[in-house]
XYZ file of C-alpha atoms in Angstrom:
474
model
C 195.852 80.710 103.538
C 197.635 77.616 102.192
C 201.171 77.316 103.529
C 203.854 77.528 100.848
C 206.374 74.705 100.375
C 210.037 75.360 99.556
C 211.464 72.036 98.283
C 214.588 73.714 96.823
C 216.088 77.206 97.036
C 213.943 79.504 94.876
C 211.152 76.967 94.429
C 207.730 77.886 95.845
C 204.934 75.326 95.706
C 201.478 74.591 97.160
C 200.155 71.121 97.952
C 197.023 70.612 95.771
C 195.345 68.300 98.309
C 195.875 70.743 101.176
C 194.530 73.573 99.001
C 191.470 71.500 98.075
C 190.698 70.505 101.675
C 191.071 74.073 102.923
C 188.858 75.384 100.109
C 186.028 72.979 100.969
C 186.486 73.685 104.692
C 186.267 77.456 104.213
C 182.973 77.151 102.324
C 181.436 74.872 104.950
C 182.611 77.127 107.788
C 181.284 80.264 106.058
C 177.841 78.742 105.499
C 177.697 77.540 109.098
C 178.862 80.914 110.457
C 176.107 82.628 108.477
C 173.522 80.337 110.106
C 172.560 78.843 106.749
C 172.193 75.368 105.288
C 173.899 74.226 102.103
C 170.538 73.758 100.355
C 169.921 77.512 100.764
C 172.949 78.431 98.629
C 171.746 79.640 95.210
C 175.189 79.726 93.624
C 178.904 79.649 94.278
C 181.410 82.242 93.027
C 185.112 81.360 93.037
C 187.842 84.008 93.230
C 191.411 82.711 93.198
C 195.015 83.878 92.970
C 195.943 83.947 89.314
C 199.372 82.885 88.075
C 199.877 79.798 90.267
C 199.277 76.640 88.183
C 199.333 72.866 88.061
C 199.285 70.149 85.366
C 197.579 66.777 85.723
C 196.611 63.625 83.802
C 193.334 64.091 81.950
C 192.162 60.507 82.468
C 193.293 59.771 86.036
C 193.186 63.303 87.483
C 196.583 62.705 89.104
C 198.801 65.853 89.303
C 202.257 65.665 87.735
C 203.606 68.082 90.364
C 202.513 70.452 93.135
C 201.083 73.855 92.273
C 203.948 76.045 91.072
C 203.529 79.473 92.644
C 203.777 82.813 90.866
C 206.665 83.515 93.286
C 208.632 80.467 92.084
C 212.097 81.067 90.574
C 212.830 77.702 88.950
C 212.542 79.201 85.472
C 215.089 81.945 86.111
C 217.796 80.407 83.889
C 215.297 80.027 81.038
C 214.127 83.606 81.528
C 217.659 85.016 81.459
C 218.591 82.899 78.444
C 215.564 84.025 76.440
C 215.890 87.677 77.390
C 219.512 87.685 76.123
C 218.769 85.643 72.996
C 219.270 86.822 69.431
C 215.843 85.438 68.502
C 214.098 87.767 70.968
C 216.035 90.734 69.579
C 214.886 89.766 66.060
C 211.274 89.557 67.310
C 211.619 93.056 68.783
C 212.807 94.459 65.451
C 210.091 92.726 63.392
C 207.244 93.922 65.614
C 208.680 97.425 65.952
C 208.555 97.696 62.147
C 205.042 96.208 62.014
C 203.812 98.663 64.640
C 205.394 101.572 62.775
C 203.822 100.526 59.466
C 200.350 99.629 60.746
C 199.936 101.691 63.920
C 198.173 98.624 65.374
C 198.671 98.374 69.146
C 198.592 94.598 68.863
C 202.187 94.759 67.577
C 203.396 97.110 70.323
C 203.729 94.551 73.159
C 205.903 92.055 71.204
C 208.181 94.951 70.139
C 209.625 95.075 73.663
C 208.623 91.595 74.910
C 210.662 90.357 77.855
C 210.016 87.290 79.949
C 209.817 87.228 83.748
C 209.798 84.510 86.382
C 206.260 85.507 87.382
C 204.764 84.417 84.064
C 203.259 80.944 83.727
C 204.738 80.616 80.233
C 208.356 80.118 81.296
C 207.477 77.812 84.179
C 205.298 75.745 81.825
C 208.233 75.500 79.447
C 210.306 74.280 82.415
C 207.669 71.621 83.225
C 207.808 70.098 79.758
C 211.596 70.134 79.767
C 211.940 68.535 83.194
C 208.874 66.434 84.066
C 208.857 63.425 81.761
C 205.367 62.213 82.742
C 203.799 65.568 81.782
C 205.663 65.616 78.478
C 204.549 62.059 77.607
C 200.924 62.757 78.577
C 200.914 65.922 76.461
C 202.104 63.948 73.425
C 198.988 61.772 73.813
C 196.803 64.826 74.550
C 196.289 63.590 78.098
C 197.809 66.566 79.934
C 195.655 69.274 81.521
C 196.887 72.719 82.553
C 195.062 74.813 85.075
C 195.379 77.803 87.333
C 193.843 77.408 90.807
C 190.302 78.095 89.557
C 190.460 75.370 86.896
C 191.738 72.791 89.394
C 188.967 73.655 91.882
C 186.297 73.464 89.155
C 187.654 70.073 88.097
C 187.609 68.763 91.674
C 184.205 70.244 92.551
C 182.603 68.527 89.566
C 184.503 65.236 89.967
C 186.273 65.849 86.654
C 183.185 66.617 84.548
C 184.027 70.339 84.070
C 187.377 71.450 82.691
C 187.384 75.199 82.078
C 188.643 78.620 83.106
C 187.329 82.142 82.567
C 188.682 85.105 80.606
C 189.994 86.983 83.647
C 192.155 84.086 84.833
C 193.297 83.107 81.336
C 194.419 86.658 80.515
C 196.707 86.702 83.569
C 198.730 83.605 82.591
C 200.944 85.303 80.008
C 200.038 82.627 77.421
C 196.610 84.027 76.503
C 196.326 86.698 73.815
C 193.848 89.370 74.988
C 193.587 90.913 71.495
C 192.299 87.658 69.952
C 190.870 86.289 73.220
C 192.554 82.922 72.658
C 195.563 80.933 73.817
C 198.673 82.181 72.012
C 199.898 79.538 69.508
C 202.945 81.566 68.414
C 204.252 81.916 71.955
C 203.551 78.257 72.722
C 205.398 77.176 69.595
C 208.315 79.419 70.538
C 208.533 77.867 74.029
C 207.662 74.276 72.983
C 204.446 74.210 75.009
C 201.761 71.913 73.495
C 198.501 73.725 72.677
C 196.450 70.663 73.655
C 196.941 71.311 77.382
C 194.752 74.414 77.706
C 191.186 74.459 79.067
C 188.225 76.015 77.243
C 187.667 79.663 78.273
C 184.174 80.654 79.459
C 182.457 83.864 80.542
C 183.276 85.127 84.030
C 179.647 85.229 85.206
C 178.408 81.909 83.851
C 176.827 78.603 84.927
C 179.861 76.303 84.973
C 177.860 73.308 86.277
C 177.229 72.077 89.792
C 179.474 70.904 92.602
C 179.035 67.160 93.119
C 176.428 66.474 95.822
C 178.867 64.261 97.764
C 181.055 67.290 98.585
C 178.499 69.569 100.288
C 175.541 67.214 100.682
C 173.616 68.920 97.879
C 174.565 69.998 94.340
C 175.484 73.697 94.319
C 175.608 75.627 91.014
C 178.991 77.245 90.281
C 177.922 80.600 88.829
C 181.155 82.597 88.566
C 184.890 82.057 88.268
C 187.133 85.125 88.452
C 190.759 86.071 89.132
C 191.357 87.829 92.451
C 192.375 91.296 91.232
C 189.649 91.460 88.609
C 187.189 90.246 91.242
C 188.260 93.019 93.629
C 187.750 95.498 90.769
C 184.201 94.190 90.298
C 183.554 94.205 94.049
C 184.598 97.875 94.191
C 182.023 98.555 91.418
C 184.726 99.991 89.135
C 182.454 99.553 86.123
C 183.249 102.729 84.145
C 186.340 103.565 82.036
C 188.773 105.505 84.206
C 187.697 103.848 87.458
C 190.792 102.907 89.479
C 191.243 100.145 92.052
C 194.252 99.881 94.370
C 194.648 96.579 96.186
C 197.250 96.392 98.950
C 197.421 92.844 100.259
C 200.365 90.449 100.110
C 201.335 92.357 96.977
C 200.068 95.625 95.528
C 198.005 96.042 92.355
C 196.811 99.145 90.522
C 194.014 98.466 88.021
C 192.382 100.908 85.621
C 189.145 100.110 83.804
C 189.834 100.877 80.126
C 186.371 99.796 78.948
C 186.220 98.358 75.448
C 189.702 99.675 74.658
C 192.595 97.272 75.088
C 195.878 99.047 75.806
C 198.968 97.146 74.724
C 201.616 96.297 77.291
C 203.761 99.256 78.268
C 206.849 99.093 80.427
C 205.540 98.407 83.931
C 201.910 97.982 82.808
C 200.093 95.160 81.045
C 196.556 94.533 79.735
C 194.071 92.083 81.233
C 190.528 91.057 80.573
C 188.610 92.276 83.602
C 185.508 90.186 82.998
C 183.305 88.916 80.202
C 179.554 88.760 80.767
C 177.674 87.782 77.633
C 178.587 90.302 74.933
C 180.237 92.685 77.422
C 184.030 92.479 77.589
C 185.772 94.910 79.949
C 189.538 95.417 79.747
C 191.902 96.565 82.467
C 195.425 97.909 82.585
C 197.413 96.677 85.581
C 200.660 97.498 87.349
C 201.893 95.469 90.297
C 204.424 95.557 93.110
C 205.544 92.770 95.443
C 206.108 92.784 99.193
C 203.350 94.926 100.630
C 201.657 92.790 103.289
C 204.602 90.376 103.215
C 207.002 93.013 104.490
C 204.613 94.146 107.224
C 204.046 90.552 108.383
C 207.832 89.971 108.446
C 208.261 93.066 110.628
C 205.655 91.658 113.011
C 207.329 88.236 113.015
C 210.629 89.757 114.171
C 208.778 91.733 116.866
C 209.140 95.262 115.476
C 205.560 95.619 116.700
C 202.928 93.429 118.366
C 199.737 94.349 116.555
C 199.562 95.592 112.962
C 196.962 98.176 114.038
C 199.649 100.082 116.007
C 201.966 100.658 113.015
C 200.250 103.855 111.807
C 200.535 105.344 115.293
C 204.217 104.311 115.499
C 204.938 105.985 112.145
C 203.200 109.212 113.181
C 205.030 109.348 116.529
C 208.148 110.641 114.712
C 208.507 113.464 112.183
C 210.362 111.349 109.629
C 212.289 108.081 109.240
C 215.566 109.879 110.065
C 216.949 108.897 106.649
C 216.214 105.177 107.120
C 214.934 103.499 103.947
C 213.364 100.085 103.467
C 213.909 98.338 100.135
C 211.370 95.548 99.535
C 212.668 92.407 97.881
C 211.487 89.326 99.771
C 209.468 88.193 96.778
C 210.216 88.183 93.085
C 210.503 91.634 91.560
C 209.006 92.004 88.103
C 212.046 93.965 86.942
C 214.848 92.328 88.944
C 214.513 88.876 90.582
C 217.790 89.567 92.414
C 216.588 92.752 94.138
C 217.877 92.706 97.701
C 215.498 93.387 100.602
C 217.300 95.712 102.981
C 217.274 98.610 105.417
C 219.637 101.471 104.597
C 220.598 104.549 106.552
C 220.627 102.876 109.980
C 222.121 104.942 112.817
C 222.717 104.455 116.561
C 219.610 106.602 117.109
C 217.390 104.427 114.886
C 214.380 103.019 116.763
C 211.626 100.544 115.960
C 209.432 103.480 115.036
C 211.916 104.589 112.368
C 212.060 101.055 110.910
C 208.282 100.717 110.862
C 207.838 104.162 109.292
C 210.436 103.285 106.617
C 208.480 100.118 105.705
C 205.184 102.017 105.443
C 206.780 104.858 103.472
C 208.138 102.341 100.946
C 204.545 101.268 100.198
C 203.426 104.863 99.589
C 206.505 105.655 97.461
C 205.860 102.661 95.206
C 202.199 103.613 94.943
C 203.381 107.008 93.697
C 205.721 105.387 91.149
C 203.003 103.194 89.658
C 200.420 105.966 89.676
C 202.776 108.242 87.712
C 203.331 105.505 85.108
C 199.561 105.002 84.780
C 198.912 108.741 84.329
C 201.610 108.895 81.660
C 200.681 105.751 79.719
C 196.911 105.285 80.080
C 195.109 107.791 77.907
C 191.887 107.874 79.933
C 190.895 110.490 82.543
C 191.191 108.790 85.939
C 188.302 108.843 88.384
C 188.280 108.403 92.180
C 190.610 105.706 93.451
C 189.099 102.894 95.506
C 191.413 100.948 97.793
C 191.063 97.494 99.334
C 193.184 94.733 100.863
C 194.466 94.446 104.418
C 197.049 97.233 104.140
C 194.327 99.710 103.119
C 193.353 99.630 106.808
C 196.615 101.470 107.557
C 195.704 105.157 107.742
C 199.357 106.303 107.501
C 199.895 104.519 104.164
C 196.546 105.704 102.829
C 197.067 109.354 103.780
C 200.647 109.472 102.514
C 199.592 107.869 99.211
C 196.776 110.418 98.839
C 199.258 113.252 99.488
C 201.819 111.901 97.034
C 199.414 111.390 94.126
C 197.215 114.395 95.011
C 194.024 112.358 94.607
C 191.126 111.337 96.820
C 191.128 107.663 97.871
C 188.057 105.813 99.119
C 188.295 102.845 101.486
C 185.293 100.508 101.732
C 183.878 99.160 104.984
C 184.748 95.652 103.810
C 188.311 95.443 102.489
C 188.045 91.828 101.226
C 186.820 92.839 97.798
C 187.868 89.660 95.947
C 185.231 87.664 97.832
C 182.583 90.331 97.310
C 183.309 90.554 93.581
C 182.892 86.790 93.160
C 179.608 86.981 95.089
C 178.374 89.853 92.881
C 179.234 87.954 89.689
C 177.596 84.747 90.929
C 174.521 86.709 92.031
C 174.156 88.270 88.579
C 174.448 84.887 86.858
C 171.871 83.276 89.173
C 169.416 86.172 88.865
C 169.751 87.264 92.501
C 170.627 90.714 91.114
C 169.460 91.856 87.695
C 172.025 94.575 86.857
C 175.149 96.338 88.082
C 173.201 99.410 89.227
C 171.822 97.318 92.081
C 175.368 96.416 93.086
C 176.439 100.066 93.244
C 173.754 100.704 95.870
C 175.368 98.061 98.094
C 178.721 99.905 98.290
C 179.689 101.059 101.779
C 182.529 103.588 102.139
C 184.161 103.653 105.562
C 186.731 106.412 105.032
C 187.837 108.945 102.428
C 191.448 110.158 102.359
C 192.040 113.534 100.723
C 195.383 115.247 100.091
C 196.554 117.213 103.146
C 200.176 117.957 102.218
C 201.893 119.133 99.068
C 203.574 116.129 97.438
C 206.792 118.151 97.131
C 207.221 117.966 100.906
C 208.036 114.274 100.426
C 210.579 114.846 97.633
C 213.772 114.650 99.780
C 212.637 111.426 101.480
C 211.551 109.840 98.192
C 214.811 110.806 96.477
C 216.740 109.114 99.297
C 214.552 106.019 98.968
C 215.087 105.886 95.183
C 218.840 106.023 95.782
C 218.542 103.113 98.230
C 216.576 101.148 95.600
C 219.378 101.643 93.052
C 221.944 100.332 95.515
C 219.947 97.124 96.018
C 219.553 96.109 92.361
C 221.231 92.987 90.907
C 222.393 91.793 94.340
């Protein structure tokens, strides 16, 4: 875990050199821990966090700035200005008419397009307005843009490979999933030069080899994949309707929509899950911030000692006694000013009530996103497969199962992003020949089935929704 830097209020950055050193160190440690030698590694798969990016000089390889995190708020003034602009309103009208006349879903997303601080597009626009060196290099076509995967590929190959894959590209907000290309109209609108973008390759693909100086031997790089799509692949969610719920630092619901690309809906957006040869699999995703972050914060202020005890603490009381936790430490997709807070505190409130309120907030937001998915995604949903550190919390898992009235499977290994990258690299290197072999490797540790009627939670959820309303636009 690379430590975030906060050079100014609202800015969140990562040091590219620290990230690089930790990346190389993790690989060496993992190989050593497995009792292997580097020459025994048939291929490397890279799974990385998606919307964090960097720009650098094509010739020298020198970065123009630190990685700008997906949590970063420096573009907030640009976002607000664009979202209130007359031009955006005109775009909405034009594409609403086009969608009405053609019925083509491609025109649906622009008909209610709004920008957010989480998107790379607005932060890229900020870079070219504020970092003169990047702007000058771009004019001479000497500026490279890359998410974490692209930067690592570039460094691993000593600058000989400059590329990304479809899963990472589709999560930047500047890649058009319908045409599977970088979006020239959006870039023109935001004054972002098209020359900065890397070529986009298949997800399971021979990207070249890591330079032999780094690991002692050249190691083929056989897969590059974004973390949530990688977790989806690791969970073997290969069929339309398969659902993956990741609860880590943030929370992500993903639905495999197969060959069908659903246009952005309010709260949901389309992604390319992976591309392997002629196969292109699309996903619909909804996300929520502050899942693991909120639990770690509670531990840091000594609400509990060990995260494993939180489920027991929550079950030790019948309810939260009206205490609600509103998450808002990180950027909210809908409201960057959402205020993190506890509401309903009383003299009788204990640590157990506070911990239960935090865990309940995770389950309530799972319910919200699930309801949106059921309403908007026109595909019958299959069994839900959960992963991420918070999926180890039996209270959250059971309450979520009750609220959505669906069975949820939890795998033995909850770090599915790593497993997905390994699966994809193994397929590309011929270690496995098809996805059916991967399904046989799945290990389910627990299955949570509904035990209570979801209506039993209605009073508590209504109170929590009221608390959420009070915390907006702080």
